[in-house]
Short mmCIF file of C-alpha atoms in Angstrom, two decimals:
data_model
loop_
_atom_site.label_atom_id
_atom_site.label_comp_id
_atom_site.label_asym_id
_atom_site.label_seq_id
_atom_site.Cartn_x
_atom_site.Cartn_y
_atom_site.Cartn_z
CA MET A 1 3.47 15.58 2.14
CA LYS A 2 5.16 15.26 -1.70
CA ILE A 3 7.96 12.55 -1.99
CA GLU A 4 10.57 13.29 -5.02
CA ILE A 5 12.73 10.17 -5.02
CA GLN A 6 15.96 11.07 -7.01
CA ASN A 7 18.50 8.76 -8.79
CA LEU A 8 17.97 6.34 -6.08
CA THR A 9 20.46 3.10 -5.92
CA HIS A 10 20.33 0.38 -3.31
CA THR A 11 23.19 -1.96 -3.78
CA TYR A 12 22.80 -5.43 -1.46
CA GLY A 13 26.23 -7.39 -0.93
CA ALA A 14 28.75 -4.51 -1.74
CA GLY A 15 32.26 -5.68 -1.89
CA THR A 16 31.16 -9.61 -1.84
CA PRO A 17 30.02 -11.76 -4.92
CA PHE A 18 26.82 -11.67 -4.36
CA VAL A 19 26.46 -7.78 -4.94
CA LYS A 20 23.31 -6.78 -6.57
CA ASN A 21 21.31 -3.29 -7.32
CA ALA A 22 17.92 -3.95 -5.68
CA LEU A 23 17.08 -0.26 -6.68
CA ASP A 24 18.86 1.06 -9.98
CA ASP A 25 18.72 5.27 -10.58
CA VAL A 26 15.23 5.15 -9.79
CA SER A 27 13.44 8.65 -10.15
CA ILE A 28 10.12 9.28 -9.25
CA THR A 29 7.67 11.44 -8.08
CA ILE A 30 4.72 11.19 -5.35
CA GLU A 31 2.48 14.06 -4.82
CA ASP A 32 0.51 15.05 -1.69
CA HIS A 33 -2.63 12.90 -1.45
CA ASP A 34 -1.70 10.40 -3.94
CA PHE A 35 -3.36 6.90 -3.72
CA ILE A 36 -0.66 4.63 -5.04
CA GLY A 37 -0.28 0.91 -5.71
CA LEU A 38 2.53 -0.55 -6.38
CA ILE A 39 3.15 -4.06 -8.05
CA GLY A 40 6.13 -5.83 -9.75
CA HIS A 41 6.99 -9.28 -9.93
CA THR A 42 8.97 -10.78 -6.74
CA GLY A 43 12.36 -9.28 -6.24
CA SER A 44 11.92 -6.67 -8.40
CA GLY A 45 12.31 -3.85 -5.64
CA LYS A 46 9.43 -3.13 -4.39
CA SER A 47 9.76 -4.13 -0.79
CA THR A 48 12.80 -2.65 -1.13
CA LEU A 49 11.67 1.03 -1.88
CA VAL A 50 9.15 1.26 0.04
CA GLN A 51 11.65 0.76 2.81
CA HIS A 52 13.56 3.69 1.95
CA LEU A 53 10.48 6.23 2.21
CA ASN A 54 11.12 6.64 6.24
CA GLY A 55 14.03 5.44 6.64
CA ILE A 56 14.26 2.32 7.26
CA LEU A 57 17.22 1.65 4.42
CA LYS A 58 19.34 4.45 3.29
CA PRO A 59 20.12 5.12 -0.20
CA THR A 60 23.16 3.94 -1.50
CA LYS A 61 23.07 6.83 -4.48
CA GLY A 62 20.70 9.18 -4.70
CA LYS A 63 18.06 11.32 -2.63
CA ILE A 64 14.76 11.48 -0.82
CA LEU A 65 13.19 14.74 -0.97
CA LEU A 66 10.02 14.97 1.84
CA ASP A 67 8.51 18.23 0.58
CA GLY A 68 11.79 19.49 -0.88
CA ARG A 69 14.31 18.44 2.05
CA ASP A 70 16.37 15.87 2.00
CA MET A 71 15.70 12.68 4.28
CA TRP A 72 18.99 12.32 5.09
CA ASP A 73 20.30 14.97 5.75
CA LYS A 74 22.14 16.27 8.76
CA ASP A 75 19.31 18.93 10.30
CA THR A 76 16.40 16.48 9.65
CA ASN A 77 15.54 14.01 12.84
CA ILE A 78 14.97 10.86 11.14
CA ARG A 79 12.34 9.90 14.01
CA ASP A 80 9.99 12.14 13.44
CA VAL A 81 10.64 11.00 9.55
CA ARG A 82 8.94 7.68 10.73
CA PHE A 83 5.57 9.25 12.73
CA LYS A 84 4.77 11.11 9.48
CA ILE A 85 5.32 8.11 7.26
CA GLY A 86 3.70 4.82 8.36
CA LEU A 87 5.28 1.71 7.17
CA VAL A 88 3.70 -1.56 8.04
CA PHE A 89 6.17 -4.44 6.39
CA GLN A 90 5.20 -7.27 4.38
CA TYR A 91 5.42 -10.01 7.47
CA PRO A 92 3.62 -8.38 10.58
CA GLU A 93 5.99 -11.07 13.21
CA HIS A 94 9.25 -7.85 12.18
CA GLN A 95 6.64 -5.43 13.81
CA LEU A 96 5.53 -7.02 16.77
CA PHE A 97 7.46 -6.90 19.62
CA GLU A 98 5.52 -5.74 23.38
CA GLU A 99 3.81 -8.17 25.56
CA THR A 100 0.16 -7.22 24.85
CA VAL A 101 -1.80 -6.04 21.78
CA TYR A 102 -2.63 -3.06 24.40
CA ARG A 103 0.88 -2.16 24.20
CA ASP A 104 2.07 -2.54 20.82
CA ILE A 105 -0.41 -0.27 19.45
CA ALA A 106 0.12 2.11 22.05
CA PHE A 107 4.14 2.09 20.94
CA GLY A 108 4.07 4.82 18.60
CA PRO A 109 1.84 7.28 20.44
CA THR A 110 3.45 6.63 23.15
CA ASN A 111 7.17 7.47 21.59
CA MET A 112 5.51 10.92 20.23
CA ALA A 113 5.10 11.66 23.95
CA LEU A 114 0.90 12.07 23.98
CA SER A 115 -1.12 11.77 26.93
CA GLU A 116 -2.66 9.01 28.09
CA ASP A 117 -5.99 9.58 27.69
CA GLU A 118 -4.96 10.80 24.14
CA ILE A 119 -3.04 7.05 23.65
CA LYS A 120 -5.72 5.37 24.91
CA GLU A 121 -7.75 7.16 22.28
CA ARG A 122 -5.87 6.22 19.62
CA VAL A 123 -5.70 2.44 20.22
CA MET A 124 -8.98 2.20 20.41
CA TYR A 125 -9.56 4.13 16.83
CA ALA A 126 -6.78 1.79 15.75
CA LEU A 127 -8.29 -1.40 17.04
CA LYS A 128 -11.76 -0.46 15.05
CA PHE A 129 -10.18 0.66 12.60
CA VAL A 130 -8.66 -2.89 11.33
CA GLY A 131 -11.77 -4.81 12.54
CA LEU A 132 -10.50 -6.46 16.25
CA THR A 133 -12.09 -6.07 19.35
CA GLU A 134 -11.01 -4.82 22.53
CA ASP A 135 -10.99 -8.43 24.31
CA ILE A 136 -7.30 -9.22 22.73
CA LEU A 137 -6.26 -5.95 23.91
CA GLU A 138 -4.53 -7.91 27.02
CA GLN A 139 -3.32 -10.80 24.75
CA SER A 140 0.16 -11.45 24.00
CA PRO A 141 0.30 -10.40 19.68
CA PHE A 142 2.36 -13.85 19.48
CA ASP A 143 -0.68 -15.61 20.51
CA LEU A 144 -2.78 -14.28 17.43
CA SER A 145 -3.55 -16.20 14.38
CA GLY A 146 -1.26 -14.62 11.20
CA GLY A 147 -4.77 -12.17 9.90
CA GLN A 148 -4.66 -10.84 13.55
CA LYS A 149 -0.95 -10.14 13.57
CA ARG A 150 -0.89 -8.46 10.46
CA ARG A 151 -3.89 -6.19 11.53
CA VAL A 152 -2.14 -5.68 15.12
CA ALA A 153 0.68 -4.54 13.27
CA ILE A 154 -1.38 -2.16 10.88
CA ALA A 155 -2.73 -0.77 14.04
CA GLY A 156 0.22 0.16 15.60
CA VAL A 157 1.10 2.38 12.84
CA ILE A 158 -2.49 3.79 12.03
CA ALA A 159 -2.64 4.62 15.74
CA MET A 160 0.41 7.44 14.67
CA LYS A 161 -1.96 9.22 12.29
CA PRO A 162 0.95 9.34 9.88
CA GLU A 163 0.82 11.98 7.10
CA VAL A 164 1.72 8.83 4.54
CA LEU A 165 0.53 5.70 5.17
CA VAL A 166 2.50 2.52 3.32
CA LEU A 167 1.13 -0.93 3.41
CA ASP A 168 3.28 -3.82 2.22
CA GLU A 169 0.83 -6.84 1.02
CA PRO A 170 -1.68 -5.84 3.85
CA THR A 171 -4.28 -7.91 3.02
CA ALA A 172 -1.85 -11.05 2.93
CA GLY A 173 -3.37 -13.56 5.02
CA LEU A 174 -6.94 -12.57 5.49
CA ASP A 175 -10.32 -13.83 4.91
CA PRO A 176 -11.80 -12.02 1.21
CA LYS A 177 -14.77 -10.53 3.97
CA ALA A 178 -12.10 -9.01 6.12
CA ARG A 179 -9.66 -8.36 3.17
CA ASP A 180 -12.21 -6.42 1.40
CA ASP A 181 -13.19 -4.27 4.99
CA LEU A 182 -9.54 -3.81 5.33
CA LEU A 183 -9.11 -1.68 1.99
CA SER A 184 -12.70 0.41 2.64
CA GLN A 185 -11.18 1.28 5.76
CA ILE A 186 -7.74 2.46 4.34
CA LYS A 187 -9.87 4.47 1.81
CA LYS A 188 -11.85 5.83 3.96
CA TYR A 189 -8.61 6.99 5.79
CA HIS A 190 -7.11 8.43 2.95
CA LYS A 191 -10.05 10.32 1.94
CA GLU A 192 -10.50 12.11 5.48
CA ASN A 193 -7.04 12.69 6.35
CA ASN A 194 -6.05 13.75 3.41
CA SER A 195 -3.10 11.49 3.56
CA THR A 196 -0.91 9.97 0.93
CA VAL A 197 -1.22 5.92 0.79
CA ILE A 198 0.90 3.64 -0.77
CA ILE A 199 0.03 -0.02 -1.48
CA VAL A 200 2.24 -2.99 -2.28
CA SER A 201 0.22 -5.96 -3.76
CA HIS A 202 0.22 -9.19 -5.69
CA SER A 203 -3.35 -8.44 -5.97
CA MET A 204 -4.65 -7.20 -9.28
CA GLU A 205 -7.96 -7.01 -7.77
CA ASP A 206 -7.47 -5.46 -5.23
CA MET A 207 -5.36 -2.58 -6.70
CA ALA A 208 -8.20 -1.78 -9.08
CA LYS A 209 -11.11 -1.79 -6.96
CA THR A 210 -8.51 0.63 -4.46
CA VAL A 211 -6.08 2.89 -6.08
CA ASP A 212 -5.92 5.95 -8.12
CA LYS A 213 -2.47 4.91 -9.82
CA ILE A 214 -0.47 2.46 -10.24
CA ILE A 215 4.05 2.11 -10.38
CA VAL A 216 5.17 -0.82 -12.16
CA VAL A 217 8.70 -1.87 -10.96
CA LYS A 218 10.50 -4.66 -12.62
CA ASN A 219 14.43 -5.19 -12.42
CA GLY A 220 14.90 -2.17 -9.86
CA LYS A 221 13.64 0.07 -12.13
CA ILE A 222 10.31 1.90 -12.75
CA GLU A 223 8.18 0.67 -16.04
CA ARG A 224 5.29 2.18 -15.07
CA PHE A 225 3.75 4.76 -13.70
CA LEU A 226 0.40 6.06 -14.83
CA PRO A 227 -3.85 5.58 -13.84
CA VAL A 228 -5.04 2.16 -13.04
CA GLY A 229 -7.16 2.35 -16.08
CA GLU A 230 -4.19 2.86 -18.30
CA ILE A 231 -1.93 0.18 -16.65
CA PHE A 232 -4.92 -2.54 -16.98
CA ALA A 233 -5.54 -1.45 -20.46
CA ASP A 234 -2.11 -2.81 -21.68
CA ALA A 235 -2.63 -6.39 -20.37
CA GLU A 236 0.61 -7.34 -22.98
CA SER A 237 2.49 -5.23 -21.35
CA LEU A 238 1.63 -6.50 -17.91
CA GLY A 239 2.39 -10.51 -19.38
CA SER A 240 5.59 -9.42 -20.46
CA MET A 241 6.58 -8.22 -16.87
CA GLY A 242 4.95 -11.30 -15.59
CA LEU A 243 2.40 -9.89 -13.79
CA ASP A 244 -0.84 -10.41 -14.36
CA ILE A 245 -4.89 -8.51 -14.94
CA PRO A 246 -7.26 -8.37 -12.98
CA THR A 247 -10.30 -11.68 -13.57
CA ILE A 248 -13.02 -9.21 -14.59
CA THR A 249 -10.52 -7.87 -16.87
CA LYS A 250 -9.54 -11.19 -18.70
CA VAL A 251 -13.09 -12.02 -18.98
CA PHE A 252 -14.50 -8.70 -21.10
CA LYS A 253 -10.92 -9.18 -23.26
CA ARG A 254 -12.05 -13.16 -23.90
CA LEU A 255 -15.72 -11.57 -24.88
CA LYS A 256 -14.02 -9.41 -27.61
CA GLU A 257 -12.24 -12.12 -28.75
CA ARG A 258 -15.13 -14.21 -29.42
CA GLY A 259 -16.86 -10.98 -31.28
CA VAL A 260 -18.96 -9.47 -28.84
CA ASP A 261 -18.72 -5.66 -29.31
CA ILE A 262 -17.79 -4.82 -25.97
CA ASP A 263 -15.80 -2.45 -24.20
CA THR A 264 -12.30 -4.08 -22.23
CA ASN A 265 -11.61 -1.41 -20.17
CA VAL A 266 -12.91 -2.68 -17.84
CA TYR A 267 -11.15 -3.44 -14.57
CA THR A 268 -13.31 -3.65 -11.30
CA VAL A 269 -16.50 -5.81 -10.88
CA LYS A 270 -18.75 -3.01 -9.96
CA TYR A 271 -17.90 -1.07 -13.35
CA ALA A 272 -18.31 -4.12 -15.18
CA TYR A 273 -21.88 -4.28 -13.33
CA GLU A 274 -22.89 -0.57 -14.55
CA LEU A 275 -21.58 -1.00 -18.25
CA MET A 276 -23.85 -4.93 -18.50
CA SER A 277 -26.45 -3.40 -16.93
CA LYS A 278 -26.53 -0.32 -19.36
CA ARG A 279 -25.84 -2.04 -22.16
CA LEU A 280 -29.31 -4.70 -21.25
CA LEU A 281 -31.22 -1.54 -20.91
CA GLY A 282 -30.25 -0.40 -23.98
CA GLU A 283 -31.14 -3.81 -25.59
CA VAL A 284 -34.44 -3.55 -23.70
CA GLY A 285 -35.34 -0.10 -25.13
CA LYS A 286 -34.45 -1.08 -28.89
CA ASP A 287 -37.02 -4.11 -28.39
CA ALA A 288 -39.65 -2.17 -26.46
#
């Protein structure tokens, strides 16, 4: 699904002394099958932006077109939009409300008027996707740990098999292994379903090893929208916006500063390993 955001402005507190434009005349196009990261400092407008993508928020000004059609056109069923564009909130407790984990995950598919067999199949698929086991299905989601709640919230969206998957800080509260496993599953979902995926994250490491392109938001405006390598190559620009770069990139930049002749356009540990392996093998070849 192609998403075109045209001159989008969202104002909070209109008519009060606390009026603020959280988004200010934003225009950007997200192509079908894109895998995008969304970064920006706290309060930059990231969450406000993604909440417009499935109609949680309505623009103060501007339009959002889905495959060329205005999301808020009178002939568009916003309920159907939310089945196609699944959003996982930053705080999972805002998304959980059913008595059991099973019913929470099944809520979306049930409202899609699927058969009981199809609903159960989707619940089990989504449960496996997020790395949870069947023994929690009859538990209350409110009795779970923070990390488990987040995974149940993600499972509830995955069970709808949306064309566009939007995740706001999906790995917050997860341990390193659970975080890596979940990101791997999200990448697998993107590939197997030809879906569009948008991830909001403060983790530059997660962004570097997961997404293809990055949108940088600053003070309600789009500052950058480039391939991931080009974003992290401009460390100075990110720093000026209060953002960081992956730790491995910092290491290679420090090596360069100390006189090592080395490529600093490195933003994942995997690529750093490959680069250093080739370099060491080259040095061995010279010695031989």
